């Protein structure tokens, strides 16, 4: 069964545990500035929104790469950057409509979420359940359950 | 090791910026943050110096766990000499700035001297530049924050800034970071402004590594996160209600200081409680609380993000305040609420926004306003001083007005900015000032919680709940329940809390973790991160050392045992209602015992043996 990251922004508190877990897994240091998942704060609205690669089936980045450095991991469905093939041309960063592929000045190659090989650290670190790793066909299940509970309440209260 | 082992030193007088190694010998004795910066301060300044003169220094400091994944590991402190109290000041803040500073590669930034003209510090990893701040001098924290973000077109810059209150000399001005987190108490913002330093803007991209034993660290961190999640206070109460979870609890036990501490219960407490912040408003059906929010790395997330009712008189014609921002914490809700007898949640939230927008401590402000209201009631302060405003207890309009003039440092706001002690002295009634060592009380009445009386009287930064929160034991039963109405055993309890807290404040962690964590949970995280063998025992001994060093600083500054006292109201006027009815605080039953177990003389001075045992020999204290 293929799994996917399920993100529920309404649960997020903006603590950045996920960003640290991500950067720690990838680079061995706690460094939110190098995280593949990003939390965006909309202060005036009181909203925190985690955002990362959704691993498109027909991935723009993968198709755009001129040296075929971005490949599909059949097991996880992730599109992964092959560090030794990537030439750092940044075409993928332009191709991705969501901005989730970025260039790293230090390593001089592109980097993106690779689902940590099938055990995403961000989901493990998140204290609120805003990021979970679930059946890829059912990332809407938790929200459906929430609404189902509400409608059940309504009829019970009627 | 987790320390970056680097200190950035900035001489504002001549613009010299230099980097130096962190004194690791001191780190071994004082750990980091509160302890280590106090050691630096004590070595480098004369405790008798003018807090607002160029000879005072201001230290921004992180702890070894700041910037790591340890739950709540994002704290930083500002350590300096306080203009409000003359004591050593150490104000702790969360948000994201501390971790950013660490990620830029610095344990500490020491500011010295005074800039000839307003500047701000721009720090990107190793690059530190002092930039002219003329365009933002005279503007609010929120405005300056936005201006700096725009100037650098970098939304990820983390900014700490002082507001107009600080520039105008308000003695309890705060340093505000990330818009609504603050190093709030003792006037650390006033010191920053006195140095013509408007802001510190930081971008760090190096990350925090160098953890001594990373697998032990991650194991300890994950265990700690689980303890916080499973605990009723840190796992449920704080995320849902914030520190406001305390409002109704404290009111019920009759320890809610009300109307300048004349009473100990507030009839309107329910309307300004954490529960009330969840209630849909009549006007638009939305609650005051929008969401809870976490500081960096925090898995508790006690922070409140609130809105004010757009139809409320305070903001109905001010769209600037229609968005969400940092909402009421318990201390603010108390000071802006019960202590001045106001139970209008929107007015409190508005005043709280202003405290954040222009950077001043809501506790000291509310308490000073309470004293002013009592003086007004007595006819000592009149409409002549207030320019026609009726400064009555219970008036939401008076609160809004007072918060506005204090924010801008205008008119009567300048007098409110003096703090309660100086205001009451000025009007000839020093006995009405609810302060210890010049700092205003927080939200726990020591008649109803006896141990807090001793904690306040002996706190090294003046009245404060965060120096020894015996409320945890006396009210909540953490780690063991003690009777809040007795004095027996409280000297030991206060000492234990003071020492433990001093250690926690030196790690980079938030003290709120200690609702769930004991030192047995904290020491393994520190030990896995840092060299030096940080056992529980060493942590507690370090806490005791820090406490004594702070005491030594204060003694050298001329603050002595005679200042270890409470206002006459709390020692002589009995509580009128509640479980503590008929009681005063019996400080005299606790204080001598406290000196004794501290290893201090009858005059409250650490004895020779105590000094020797703790290795206290700071050069700044010589003579
Ligand atoms: S760890 Fe979870 S709660 Fe924290 S910022 Fe990330 S998504 Fe939000
Ligand atoms: S418990 Fe509250 S104050 Fe402490 S770090 Fe977490 S959100 Fe910040």
Coordinates of C-alpha atoms and ligand atoms in Angstrom, one line a residue, chain B residues 72 75 94-95 181 238 293-296 298-303 510-513, ligand 2:
Chain B
X72 CA 10.5 23.9 24.3
X75 CA 14.2 30.1 24.8
X94 CA 10.2 32.1 23.8
X95 CA 9.1 32.6 20.2
X181 CA 6.7 37.1 22.7
X238 CA -2.1 24.5 28.8
X293 CA 0.4 28.5 19.3
X294 CA 3.8 27.1 20.1
X295 CA 7.1 28.7 20.6
X296 CA 10.1 27.1 18.8
X298 CA 7.4 23.5 21.9
X299 CA 5.1 20.5 22.1
X300 CA 2.9 22.1 24.7
X301 CA 1.8 25.2 22.8
X302 CA 0.3 27.3 25.6
X303 CA 0.4 30.5 23.4
X510 CA 10.7 26.6 29.1
X511 CA 9.9 26.5 32.8
X512 CA 6.3 25.5 32.0
X513 CA 7.7 22.0 31.2
Ligands
LIG2 S1 4.9 26.2 27.1 FE1 4.1 28.1 26.2 S2 5.7 29.6 26.7 FE2 6.7 27.7 27.1 S3 7.7 27.3 25.1 FE3 5.6 26.3 25.0 S4 4.3 27.8 24.0 FE4 6.2 28.9 24.7

